[in-house]
JSON list of C-alpha atoms in Angstrom, two decimals:
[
{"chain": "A", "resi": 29, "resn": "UNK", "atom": "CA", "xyz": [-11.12, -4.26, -17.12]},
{"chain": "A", "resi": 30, "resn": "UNK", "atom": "CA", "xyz": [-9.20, -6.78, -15.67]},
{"chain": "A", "resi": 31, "resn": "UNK", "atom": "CA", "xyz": [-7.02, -6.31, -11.99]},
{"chain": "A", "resi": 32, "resn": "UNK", "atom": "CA", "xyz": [-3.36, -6.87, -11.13]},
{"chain": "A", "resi": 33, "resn": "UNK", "atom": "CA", "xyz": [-3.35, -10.52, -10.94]},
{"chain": "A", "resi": 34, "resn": "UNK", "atom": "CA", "xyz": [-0.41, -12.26, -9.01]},
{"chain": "A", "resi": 35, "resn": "UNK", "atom": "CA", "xyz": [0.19, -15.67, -8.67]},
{"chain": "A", "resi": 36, "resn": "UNK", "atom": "CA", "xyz": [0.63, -17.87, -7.18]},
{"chain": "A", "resi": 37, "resn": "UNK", "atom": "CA", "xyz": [-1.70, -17.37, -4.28]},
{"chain": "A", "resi": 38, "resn": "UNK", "atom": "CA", "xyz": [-0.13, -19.37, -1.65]},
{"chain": "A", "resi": 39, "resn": "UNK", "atom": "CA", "xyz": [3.39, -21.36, -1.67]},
{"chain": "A", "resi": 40, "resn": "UNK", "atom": "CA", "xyz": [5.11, -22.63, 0.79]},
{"chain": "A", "resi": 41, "resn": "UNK", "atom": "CA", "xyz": [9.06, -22.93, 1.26]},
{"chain": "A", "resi": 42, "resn": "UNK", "atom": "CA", "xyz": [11.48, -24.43, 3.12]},
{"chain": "A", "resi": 43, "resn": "UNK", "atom": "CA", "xyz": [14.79, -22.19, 4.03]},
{"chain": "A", "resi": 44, "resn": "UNK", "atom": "CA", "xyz": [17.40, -22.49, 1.54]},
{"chain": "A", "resi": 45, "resn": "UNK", "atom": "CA", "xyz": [15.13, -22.29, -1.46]},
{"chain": "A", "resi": 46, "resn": "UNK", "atom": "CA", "xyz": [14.27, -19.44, -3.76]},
{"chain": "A", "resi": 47, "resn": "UNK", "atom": "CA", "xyz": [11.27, -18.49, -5.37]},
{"chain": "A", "resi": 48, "resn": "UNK", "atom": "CA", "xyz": [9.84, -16.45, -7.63]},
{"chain": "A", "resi": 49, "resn": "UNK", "atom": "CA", "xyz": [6.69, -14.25, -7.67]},
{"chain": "A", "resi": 50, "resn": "UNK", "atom": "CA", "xyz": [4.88, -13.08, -10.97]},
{"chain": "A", "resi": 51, "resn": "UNK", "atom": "CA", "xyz": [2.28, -9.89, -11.47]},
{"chain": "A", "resi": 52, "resn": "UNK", "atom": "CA", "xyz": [0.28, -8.64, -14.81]},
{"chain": "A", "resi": 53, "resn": "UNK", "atom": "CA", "xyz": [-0.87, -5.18, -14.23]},
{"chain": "A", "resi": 54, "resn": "UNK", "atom": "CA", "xyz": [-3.43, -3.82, -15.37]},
{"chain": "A", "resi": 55, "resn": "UNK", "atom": "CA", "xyz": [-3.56, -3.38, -18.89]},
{"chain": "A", "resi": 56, "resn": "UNK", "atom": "CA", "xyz": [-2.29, -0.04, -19.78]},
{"chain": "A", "resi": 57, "resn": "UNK", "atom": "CA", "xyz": [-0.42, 0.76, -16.45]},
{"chain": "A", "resi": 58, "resn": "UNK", "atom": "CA", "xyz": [3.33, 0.79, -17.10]},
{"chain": "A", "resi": 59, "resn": "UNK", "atom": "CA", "xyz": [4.46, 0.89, -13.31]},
{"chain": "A", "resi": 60, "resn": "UNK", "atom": "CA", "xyz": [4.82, -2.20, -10.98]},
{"chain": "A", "resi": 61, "resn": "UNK", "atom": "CA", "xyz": [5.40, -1.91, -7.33]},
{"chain": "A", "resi": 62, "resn": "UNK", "atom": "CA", "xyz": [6.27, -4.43, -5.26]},
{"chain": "A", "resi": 63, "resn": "UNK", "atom": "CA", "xyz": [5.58, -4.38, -1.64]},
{"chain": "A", "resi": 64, "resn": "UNK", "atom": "CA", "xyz": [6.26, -7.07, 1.47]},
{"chain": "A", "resi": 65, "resn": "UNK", "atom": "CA", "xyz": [3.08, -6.68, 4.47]},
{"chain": "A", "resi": 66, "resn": "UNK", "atom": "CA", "xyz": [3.83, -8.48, 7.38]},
{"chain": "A", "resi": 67, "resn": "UNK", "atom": "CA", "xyz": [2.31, -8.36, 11.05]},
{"chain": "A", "resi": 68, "resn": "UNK", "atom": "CA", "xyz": [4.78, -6.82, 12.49]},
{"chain": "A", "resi": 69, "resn": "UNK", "atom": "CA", "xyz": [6.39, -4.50, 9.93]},
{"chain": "A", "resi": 70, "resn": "UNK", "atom": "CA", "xyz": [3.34, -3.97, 8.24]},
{"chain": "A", "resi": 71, "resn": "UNK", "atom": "CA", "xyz": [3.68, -2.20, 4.10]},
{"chain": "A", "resi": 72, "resn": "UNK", "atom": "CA", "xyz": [7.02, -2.30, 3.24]},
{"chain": "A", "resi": 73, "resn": "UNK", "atom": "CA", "xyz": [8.17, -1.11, -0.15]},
{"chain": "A", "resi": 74, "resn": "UNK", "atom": "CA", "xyz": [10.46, -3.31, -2.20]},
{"chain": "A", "resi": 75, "resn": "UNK", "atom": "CA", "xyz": [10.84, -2.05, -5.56]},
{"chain": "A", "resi": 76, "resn": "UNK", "atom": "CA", "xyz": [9.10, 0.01, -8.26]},
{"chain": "A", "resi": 77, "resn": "UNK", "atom": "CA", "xyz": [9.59, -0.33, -12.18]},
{"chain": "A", "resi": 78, "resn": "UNK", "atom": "CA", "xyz": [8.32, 1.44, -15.40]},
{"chain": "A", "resi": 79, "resn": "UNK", "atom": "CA", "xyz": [9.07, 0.30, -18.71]},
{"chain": "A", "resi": 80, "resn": "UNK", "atom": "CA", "xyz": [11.34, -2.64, -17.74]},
{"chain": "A", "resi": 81, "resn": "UNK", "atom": "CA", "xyz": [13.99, 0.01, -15.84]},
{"chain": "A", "resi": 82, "resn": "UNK", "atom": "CA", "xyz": [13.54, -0.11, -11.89]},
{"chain": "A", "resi": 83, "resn": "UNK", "atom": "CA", "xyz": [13.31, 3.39, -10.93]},
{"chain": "A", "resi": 84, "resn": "UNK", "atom": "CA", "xyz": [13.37, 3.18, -7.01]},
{"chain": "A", "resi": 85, "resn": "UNK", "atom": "CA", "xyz": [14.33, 0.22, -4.26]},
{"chain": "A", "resi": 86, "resn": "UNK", "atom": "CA", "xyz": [13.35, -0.06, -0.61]},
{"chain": "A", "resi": 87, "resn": "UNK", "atom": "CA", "xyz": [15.44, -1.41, 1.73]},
{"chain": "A", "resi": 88, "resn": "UNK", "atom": "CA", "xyz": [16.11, -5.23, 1.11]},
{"chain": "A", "resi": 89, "resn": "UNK", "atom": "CA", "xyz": [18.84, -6.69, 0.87]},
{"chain": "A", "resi": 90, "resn": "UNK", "atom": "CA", "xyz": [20.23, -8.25, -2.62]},
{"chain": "A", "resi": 91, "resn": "UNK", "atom": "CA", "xyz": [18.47, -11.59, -1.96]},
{"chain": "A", "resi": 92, "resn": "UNK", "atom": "CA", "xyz": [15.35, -9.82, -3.20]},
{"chain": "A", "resi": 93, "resn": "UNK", "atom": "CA", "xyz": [15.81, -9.12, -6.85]},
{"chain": "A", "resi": 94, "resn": "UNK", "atom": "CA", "xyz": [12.71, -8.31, -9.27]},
{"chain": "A", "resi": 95, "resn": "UNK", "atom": "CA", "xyz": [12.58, -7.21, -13.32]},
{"chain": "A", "resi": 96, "resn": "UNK", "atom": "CA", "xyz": [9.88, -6.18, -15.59]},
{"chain": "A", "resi": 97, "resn": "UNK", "atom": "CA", "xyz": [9.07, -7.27, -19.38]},
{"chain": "A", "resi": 98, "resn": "UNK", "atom": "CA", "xyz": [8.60, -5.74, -22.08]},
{"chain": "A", "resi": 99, "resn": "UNK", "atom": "CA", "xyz": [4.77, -6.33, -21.57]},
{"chain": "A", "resi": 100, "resn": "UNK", "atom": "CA", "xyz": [4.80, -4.84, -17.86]},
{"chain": "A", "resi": 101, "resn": "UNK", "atom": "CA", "xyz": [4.59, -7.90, -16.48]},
{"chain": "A", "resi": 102, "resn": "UNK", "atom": "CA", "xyz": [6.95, -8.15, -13.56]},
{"chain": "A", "resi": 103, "resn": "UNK", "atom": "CA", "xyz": [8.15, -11.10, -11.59]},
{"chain": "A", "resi": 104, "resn": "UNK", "atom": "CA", "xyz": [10.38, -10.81, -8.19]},
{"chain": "A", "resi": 105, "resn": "UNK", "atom": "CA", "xyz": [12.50, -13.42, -6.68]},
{"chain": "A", "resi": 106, "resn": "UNK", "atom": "CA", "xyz": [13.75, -13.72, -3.44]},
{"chain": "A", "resi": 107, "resn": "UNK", "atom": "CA", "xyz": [16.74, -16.15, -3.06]},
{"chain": "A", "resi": 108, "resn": "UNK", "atom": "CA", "xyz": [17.97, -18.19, -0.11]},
{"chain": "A", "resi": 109, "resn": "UNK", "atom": "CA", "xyz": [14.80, -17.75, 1.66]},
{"chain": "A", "resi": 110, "resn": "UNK", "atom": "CA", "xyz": [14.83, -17.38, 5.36]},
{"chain": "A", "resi": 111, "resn": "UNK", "atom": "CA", "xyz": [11.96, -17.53, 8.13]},
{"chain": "A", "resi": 112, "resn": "UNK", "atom": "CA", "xyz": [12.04, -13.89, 8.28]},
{"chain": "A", "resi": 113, "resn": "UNK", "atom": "CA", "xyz": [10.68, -14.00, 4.41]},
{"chain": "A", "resi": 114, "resn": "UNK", "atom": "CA", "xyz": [7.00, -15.03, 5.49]},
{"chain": "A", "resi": 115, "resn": "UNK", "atom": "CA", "xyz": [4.65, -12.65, 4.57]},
{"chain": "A", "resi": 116, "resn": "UNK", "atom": "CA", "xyz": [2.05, -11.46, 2.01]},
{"chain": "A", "resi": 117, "resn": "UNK", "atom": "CA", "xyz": [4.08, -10.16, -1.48]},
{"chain": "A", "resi": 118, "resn": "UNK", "atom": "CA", "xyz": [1.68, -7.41, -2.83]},
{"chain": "A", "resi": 119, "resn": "UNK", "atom": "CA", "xyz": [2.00, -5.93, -6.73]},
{"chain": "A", "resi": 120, "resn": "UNK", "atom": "CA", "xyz": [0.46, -2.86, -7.33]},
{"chain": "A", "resi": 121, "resn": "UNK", "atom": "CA", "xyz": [0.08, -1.24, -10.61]},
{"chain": "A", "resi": 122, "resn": "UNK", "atom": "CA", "xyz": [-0.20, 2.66, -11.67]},
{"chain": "A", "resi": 123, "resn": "UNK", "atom": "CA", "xyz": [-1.35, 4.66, -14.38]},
{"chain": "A", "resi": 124, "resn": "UNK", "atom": "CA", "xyz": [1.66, 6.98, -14.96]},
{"chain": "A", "resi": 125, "resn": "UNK", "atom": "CA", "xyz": [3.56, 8.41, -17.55]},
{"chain": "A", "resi": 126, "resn": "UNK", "atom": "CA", "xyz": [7.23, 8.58, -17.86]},
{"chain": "A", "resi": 127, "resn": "UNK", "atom": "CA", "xyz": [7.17, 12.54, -16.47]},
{"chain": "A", "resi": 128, "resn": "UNK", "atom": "CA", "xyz": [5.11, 11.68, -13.66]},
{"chain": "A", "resi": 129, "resn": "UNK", "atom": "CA", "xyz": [6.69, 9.94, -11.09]},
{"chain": "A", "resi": 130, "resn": "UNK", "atom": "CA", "xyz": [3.87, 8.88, -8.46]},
{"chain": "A", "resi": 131, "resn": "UNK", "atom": "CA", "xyz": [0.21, 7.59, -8.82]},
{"chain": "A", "resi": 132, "resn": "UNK", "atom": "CA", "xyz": [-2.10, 5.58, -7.00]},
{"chain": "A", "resi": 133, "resn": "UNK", "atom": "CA", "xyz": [-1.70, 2.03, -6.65]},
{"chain": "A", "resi": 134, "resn": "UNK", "atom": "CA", "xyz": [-3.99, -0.63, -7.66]},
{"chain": "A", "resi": 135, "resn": "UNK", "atom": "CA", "xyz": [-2.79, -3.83, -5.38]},
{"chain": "A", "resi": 136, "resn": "UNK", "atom": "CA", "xyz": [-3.67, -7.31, -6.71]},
{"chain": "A", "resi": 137, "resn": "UNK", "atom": "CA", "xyz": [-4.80, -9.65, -3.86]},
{"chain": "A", "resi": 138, "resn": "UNK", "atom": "CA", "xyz": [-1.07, -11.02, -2.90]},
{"chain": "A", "resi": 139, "resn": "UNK", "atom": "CA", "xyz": [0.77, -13.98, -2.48]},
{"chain": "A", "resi": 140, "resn": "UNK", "atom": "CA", "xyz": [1.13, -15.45, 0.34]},
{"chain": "A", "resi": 141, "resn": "UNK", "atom": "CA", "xyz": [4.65, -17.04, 0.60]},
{"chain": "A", "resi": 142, "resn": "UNK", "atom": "CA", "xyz": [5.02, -19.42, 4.07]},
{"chain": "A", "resi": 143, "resn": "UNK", "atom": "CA", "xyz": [9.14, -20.19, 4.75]},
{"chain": "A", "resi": 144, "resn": "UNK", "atom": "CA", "xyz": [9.61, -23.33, 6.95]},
{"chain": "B", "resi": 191, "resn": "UNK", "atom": "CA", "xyz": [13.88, 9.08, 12.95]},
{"chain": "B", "resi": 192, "resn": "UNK", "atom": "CA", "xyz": [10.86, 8.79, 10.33]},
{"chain": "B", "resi": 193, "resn": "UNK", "atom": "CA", "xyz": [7.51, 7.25, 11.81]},
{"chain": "B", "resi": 194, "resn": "UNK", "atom": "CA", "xyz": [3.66, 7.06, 10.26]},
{"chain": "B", "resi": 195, "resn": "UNK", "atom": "CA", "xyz": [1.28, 6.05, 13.14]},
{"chain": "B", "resi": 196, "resn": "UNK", "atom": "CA", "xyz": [-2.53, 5.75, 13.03]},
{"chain": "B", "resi": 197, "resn": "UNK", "atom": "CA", "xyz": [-4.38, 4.12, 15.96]},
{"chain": "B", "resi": 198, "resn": "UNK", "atom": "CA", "xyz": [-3.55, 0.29, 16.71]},
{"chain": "B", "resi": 199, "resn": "UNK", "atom": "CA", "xyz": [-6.03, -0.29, 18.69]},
{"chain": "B", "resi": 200, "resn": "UNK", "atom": "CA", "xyz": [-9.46, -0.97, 16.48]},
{"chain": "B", "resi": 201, "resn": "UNK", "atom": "CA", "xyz": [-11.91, 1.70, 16.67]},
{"chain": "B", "resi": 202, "resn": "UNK", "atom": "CA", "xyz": [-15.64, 0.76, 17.69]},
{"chain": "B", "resi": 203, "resn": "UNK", "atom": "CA", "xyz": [-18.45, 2.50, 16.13]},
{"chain": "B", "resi": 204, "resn": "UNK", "atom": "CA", "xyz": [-22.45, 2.47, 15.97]},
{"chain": "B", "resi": 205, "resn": "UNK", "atom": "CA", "xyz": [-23.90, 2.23, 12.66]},
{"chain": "B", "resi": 206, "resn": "UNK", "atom": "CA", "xyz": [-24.99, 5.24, 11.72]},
{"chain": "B", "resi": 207, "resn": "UNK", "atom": "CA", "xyz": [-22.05, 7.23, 13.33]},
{"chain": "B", "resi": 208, "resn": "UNK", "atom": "CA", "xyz": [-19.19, 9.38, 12.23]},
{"chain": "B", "resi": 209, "resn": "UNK", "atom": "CA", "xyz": [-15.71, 7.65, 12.04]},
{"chain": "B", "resi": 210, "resn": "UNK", "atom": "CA", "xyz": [-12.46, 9.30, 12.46]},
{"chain": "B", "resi": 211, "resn": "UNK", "atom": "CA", "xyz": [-9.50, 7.66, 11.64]},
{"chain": "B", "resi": 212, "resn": "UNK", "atom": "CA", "xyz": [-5.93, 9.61, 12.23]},
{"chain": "B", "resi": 213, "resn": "UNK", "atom": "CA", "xyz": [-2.72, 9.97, 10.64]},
{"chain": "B", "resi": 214, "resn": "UNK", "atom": "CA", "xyz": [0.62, 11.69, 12.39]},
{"chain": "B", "resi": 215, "resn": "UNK", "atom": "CA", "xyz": [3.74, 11.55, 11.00]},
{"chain": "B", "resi": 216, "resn": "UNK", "atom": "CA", "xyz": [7.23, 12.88, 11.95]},
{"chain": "B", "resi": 217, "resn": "UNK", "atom": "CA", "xyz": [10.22, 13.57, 9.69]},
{"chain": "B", "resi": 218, "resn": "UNK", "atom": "CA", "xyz": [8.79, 13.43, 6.59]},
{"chain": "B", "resi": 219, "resn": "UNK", "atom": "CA", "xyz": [7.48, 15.96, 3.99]},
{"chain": "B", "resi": 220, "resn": "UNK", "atom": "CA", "xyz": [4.67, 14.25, 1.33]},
{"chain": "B", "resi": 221, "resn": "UNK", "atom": "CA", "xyz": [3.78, 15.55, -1.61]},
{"chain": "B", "resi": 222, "resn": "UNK", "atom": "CA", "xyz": [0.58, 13.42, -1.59]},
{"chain": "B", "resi": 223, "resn": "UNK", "atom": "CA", "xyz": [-1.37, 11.55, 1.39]},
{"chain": "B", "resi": 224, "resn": "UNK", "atom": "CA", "xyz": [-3.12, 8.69, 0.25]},
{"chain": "B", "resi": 225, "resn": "UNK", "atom": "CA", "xyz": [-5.30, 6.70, 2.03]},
{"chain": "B", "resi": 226, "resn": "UNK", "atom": "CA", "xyz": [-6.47, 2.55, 1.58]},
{"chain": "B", "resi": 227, "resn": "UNK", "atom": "CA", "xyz": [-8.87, 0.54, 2.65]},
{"chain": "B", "resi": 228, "resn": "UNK", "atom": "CA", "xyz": [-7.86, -3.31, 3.19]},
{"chain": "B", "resi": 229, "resn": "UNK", "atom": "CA", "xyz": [-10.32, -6.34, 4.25]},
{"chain": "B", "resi": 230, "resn": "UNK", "atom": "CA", "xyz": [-8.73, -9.49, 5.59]},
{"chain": "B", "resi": 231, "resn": "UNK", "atom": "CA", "xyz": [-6.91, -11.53, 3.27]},
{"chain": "B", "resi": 232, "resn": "UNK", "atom": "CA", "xyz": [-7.01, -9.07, 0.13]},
{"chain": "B", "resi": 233, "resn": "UNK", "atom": "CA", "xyz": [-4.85, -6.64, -1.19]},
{"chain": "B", "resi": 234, "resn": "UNK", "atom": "CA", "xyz": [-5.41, -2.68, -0.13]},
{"chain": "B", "resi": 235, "resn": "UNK", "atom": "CA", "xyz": [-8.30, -0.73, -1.69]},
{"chain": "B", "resi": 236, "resn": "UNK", "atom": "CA", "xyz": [-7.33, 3.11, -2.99]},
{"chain": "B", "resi": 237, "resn": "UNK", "atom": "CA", "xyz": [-9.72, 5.85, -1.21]},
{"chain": "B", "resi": 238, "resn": "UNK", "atom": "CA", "xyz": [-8.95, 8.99, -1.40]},
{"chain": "B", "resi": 239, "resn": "UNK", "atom": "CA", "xyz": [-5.90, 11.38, -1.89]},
{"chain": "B", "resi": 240, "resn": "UNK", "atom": "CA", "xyz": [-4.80, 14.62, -1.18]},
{"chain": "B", "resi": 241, "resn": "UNK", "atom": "CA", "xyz": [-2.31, 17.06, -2.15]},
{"chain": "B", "resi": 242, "resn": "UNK", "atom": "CA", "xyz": [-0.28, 19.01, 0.46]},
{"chain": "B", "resi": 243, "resn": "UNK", "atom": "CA", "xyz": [-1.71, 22.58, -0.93]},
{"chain": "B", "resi": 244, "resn": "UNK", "atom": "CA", "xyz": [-5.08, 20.93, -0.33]},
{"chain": "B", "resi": 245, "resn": "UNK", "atom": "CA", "xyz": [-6.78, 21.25, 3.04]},
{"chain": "B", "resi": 246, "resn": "UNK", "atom": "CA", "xyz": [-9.93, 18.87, 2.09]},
{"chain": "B", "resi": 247, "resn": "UNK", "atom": "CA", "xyz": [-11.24, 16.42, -0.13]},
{"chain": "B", "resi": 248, "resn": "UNK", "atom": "CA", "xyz": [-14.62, 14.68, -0.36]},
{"chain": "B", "resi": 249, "resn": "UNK", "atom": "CA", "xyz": [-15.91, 11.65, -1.95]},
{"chain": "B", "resi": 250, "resn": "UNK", "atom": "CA", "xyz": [-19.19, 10.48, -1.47]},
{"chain": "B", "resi": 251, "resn": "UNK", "atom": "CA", "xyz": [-19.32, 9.75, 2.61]},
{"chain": "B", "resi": 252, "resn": "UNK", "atom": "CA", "xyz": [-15.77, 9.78, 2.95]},
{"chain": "B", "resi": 253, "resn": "UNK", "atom": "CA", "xyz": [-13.25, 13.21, 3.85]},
{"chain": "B", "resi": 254, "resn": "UNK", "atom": "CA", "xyz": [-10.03, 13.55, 4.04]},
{"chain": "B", "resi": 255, "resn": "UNK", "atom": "CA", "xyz": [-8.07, 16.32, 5.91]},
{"chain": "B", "resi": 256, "resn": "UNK", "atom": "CA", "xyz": [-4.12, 17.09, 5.43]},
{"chain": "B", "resi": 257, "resn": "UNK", "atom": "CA", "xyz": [-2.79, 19.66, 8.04]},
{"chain": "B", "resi": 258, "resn": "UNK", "atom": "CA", "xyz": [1.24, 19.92, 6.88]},
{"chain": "B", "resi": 259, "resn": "UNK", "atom": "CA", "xyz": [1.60, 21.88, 9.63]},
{"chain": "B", "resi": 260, "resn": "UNK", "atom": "CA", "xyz": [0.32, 19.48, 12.58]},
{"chain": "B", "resi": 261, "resn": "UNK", "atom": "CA", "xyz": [1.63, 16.89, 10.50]},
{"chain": "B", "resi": 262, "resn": "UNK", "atom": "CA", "xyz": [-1.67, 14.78, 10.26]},
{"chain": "B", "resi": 263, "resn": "UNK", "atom": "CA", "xyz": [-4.30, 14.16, 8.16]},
{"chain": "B", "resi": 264, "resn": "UNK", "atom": "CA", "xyz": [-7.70, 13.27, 9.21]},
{"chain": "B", "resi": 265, "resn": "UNK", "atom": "CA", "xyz": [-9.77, 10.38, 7.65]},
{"chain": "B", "resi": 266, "resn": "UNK", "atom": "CA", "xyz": [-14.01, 10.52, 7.83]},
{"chain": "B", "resi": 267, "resn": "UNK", "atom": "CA", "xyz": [-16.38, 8.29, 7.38]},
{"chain": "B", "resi": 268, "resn": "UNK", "atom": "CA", "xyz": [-19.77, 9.80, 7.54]},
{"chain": "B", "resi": 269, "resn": "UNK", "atom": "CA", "xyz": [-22.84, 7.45, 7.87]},
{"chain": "B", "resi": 270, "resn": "UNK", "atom": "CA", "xyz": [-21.19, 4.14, 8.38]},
{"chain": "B", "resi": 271, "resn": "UNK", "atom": "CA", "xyz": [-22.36, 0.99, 7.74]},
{"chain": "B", "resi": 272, "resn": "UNK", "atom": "CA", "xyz": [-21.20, -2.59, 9.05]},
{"chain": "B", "resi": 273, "resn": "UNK", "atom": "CA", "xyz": [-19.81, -2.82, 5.01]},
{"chain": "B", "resi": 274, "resn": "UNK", "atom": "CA", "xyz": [-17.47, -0.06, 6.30]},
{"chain": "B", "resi": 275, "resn": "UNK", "atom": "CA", "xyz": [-15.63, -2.55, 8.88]},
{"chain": "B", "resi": 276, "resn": "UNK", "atom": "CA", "xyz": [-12.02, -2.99, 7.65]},
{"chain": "B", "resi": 277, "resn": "UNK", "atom": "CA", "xyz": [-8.10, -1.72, 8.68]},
{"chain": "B", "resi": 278, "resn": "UNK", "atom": "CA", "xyz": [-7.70, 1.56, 6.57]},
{"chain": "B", "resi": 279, "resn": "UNK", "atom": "CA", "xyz": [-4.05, 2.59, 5.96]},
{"chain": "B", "resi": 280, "resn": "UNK", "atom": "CA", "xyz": [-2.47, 5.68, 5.34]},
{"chain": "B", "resi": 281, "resn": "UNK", "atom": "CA", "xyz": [0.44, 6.26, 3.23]},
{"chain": "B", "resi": 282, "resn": "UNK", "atom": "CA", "xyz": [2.10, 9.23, 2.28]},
{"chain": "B", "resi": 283, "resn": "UNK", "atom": "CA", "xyz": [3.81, 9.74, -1.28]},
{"chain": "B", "resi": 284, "resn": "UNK", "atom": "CA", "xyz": [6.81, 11.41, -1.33]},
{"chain": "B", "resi": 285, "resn": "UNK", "atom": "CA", "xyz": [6.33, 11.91, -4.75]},
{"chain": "B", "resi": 286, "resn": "UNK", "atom": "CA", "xyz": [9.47, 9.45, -5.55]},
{"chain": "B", "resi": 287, "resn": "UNK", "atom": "CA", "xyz": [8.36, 6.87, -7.98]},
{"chain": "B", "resi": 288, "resn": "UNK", "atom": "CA", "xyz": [5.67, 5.37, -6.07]},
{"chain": "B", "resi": 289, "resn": "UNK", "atom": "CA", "xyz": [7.42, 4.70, -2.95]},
{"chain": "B", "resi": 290, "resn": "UNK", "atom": "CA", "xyz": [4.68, 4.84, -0.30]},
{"chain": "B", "resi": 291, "resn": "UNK", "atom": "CA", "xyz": [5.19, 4.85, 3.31]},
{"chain": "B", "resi": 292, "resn": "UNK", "atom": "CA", "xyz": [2.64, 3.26, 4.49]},
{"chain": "B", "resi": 293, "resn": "UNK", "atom": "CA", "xyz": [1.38, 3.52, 8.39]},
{"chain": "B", "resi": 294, "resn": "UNK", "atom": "CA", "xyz": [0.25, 0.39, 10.19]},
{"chain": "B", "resi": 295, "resn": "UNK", "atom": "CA", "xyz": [-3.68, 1.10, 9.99]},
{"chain": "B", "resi": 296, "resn": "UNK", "atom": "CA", "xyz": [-6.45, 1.68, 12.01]},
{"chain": "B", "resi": 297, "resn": "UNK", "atom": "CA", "xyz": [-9.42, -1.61, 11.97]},
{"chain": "B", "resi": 298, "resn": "UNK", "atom": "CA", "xyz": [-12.38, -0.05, 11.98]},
{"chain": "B", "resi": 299, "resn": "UNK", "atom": "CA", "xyz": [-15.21, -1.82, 13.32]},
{"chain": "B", "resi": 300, "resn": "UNK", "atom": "CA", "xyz": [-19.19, -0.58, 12.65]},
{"chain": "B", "resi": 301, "resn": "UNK", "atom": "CA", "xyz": [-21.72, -2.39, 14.65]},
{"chain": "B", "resi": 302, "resn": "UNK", "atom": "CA", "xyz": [-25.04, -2.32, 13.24]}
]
């Protein structure tokens, strides 16, 4: 069976831009979590969605926008990019049903976004 | 205010040797304590996880401990090998739509 693959691996940015982030989960999982690591933060959770509704948000602000289709492939997007944005975008997938609400995650390898 | 740590400095082991790895928290009340393994440049590795009604858990070499009362769980690696060299993170579930808190992780280094 296949993992969460994300892509693309590595992009680079300049401030100003946008960009936007994609994830397939694993075939069969219906929940997509997105997640921001960085050095000095470390895991930070961004969003979560199930069946193309988003169910829970961390603490971003708007810039950071995702959605989910109808496949559960999900795709983020983080506008106006700043230098603060550089970091490793995880995806994580989970087997769970619409009455369970928490699962464990199965993270694809990341993409590694570089703002300049 | 809310904080996860585990160790920041790396912990040095012997092959052979028992690692522990540790988890504190403050402020918050999981429903579930999971625990990840990550190697350098790749996304994090599911272990183990434990409910809050459960004291233990085994798999193979590795046991977990959850002590709601301390407010820590306890991470084991029995046996370890160079292959077990990596930064394990914690994260505890909150049970809230699979919004983890994760702590900053432990590296773990095994010298053979």
């Amino acid at each position: 069976k296949a993992g969460v693959t994300q892509t693309p691996r590595y992009l680079i940015k300049t401030r100003g831009q946008q960009v936007t982030l994609s994830c397939s989960p694993i075939s069969g999982h219906r929940s997509v979590s997105w997640y921001q690591q960085t050095p000095g933060q470390g895991l930070q959770f961004l969003f979560e969605y199930f069946s193309e509704t988003q169910r829970n948000k961390g603490n971003f602000p708007g810039r950071f926008s995702g959605r989910q289709f109808s496949n559960s492939r999900s795709e983020m997007n983080v506008s106006t990019l700043e230098l603060g944005d550089s970091a490793l975008y995880l995806c994580a997938s989970s087997l769970v049903s619409g009455s369970s609400n928490t699962g464990e995650l199965f993270f694809g390898e990341g993409s590694r976004l570089t703002v300049l | 205010s809310q904080k996860i740590e585990q160790n920041s400095e790396a912990l040095n082991i012997q092959e052979g040797k028992t690692a522990t790895l540790t988890c504190n928290y403050t402020n918050y009340s999981p429903a579930y304590l999971q625990w990840y393994r990550q190697d350098p440049g790749r996304g994090p590795v599911f272990l183990l996880l434990i409910r809050e009604n459960e004291k233990e858990k085994r798999k193979e070499r590795l046991k977990v401990t959850f002590d709601t009362t301390l407010k820590q769980s306890l991470f084991h690696i029995t046996a370890s090998q160079p292959a077990d060299s990596a930064t394990y993170l914690c994260a505890l579930d909150l049970g809230d739509f699979n919004k983890f808190y994760f702590g900053s992780g432990t590296k773990l280094n095994v010298k053979p």
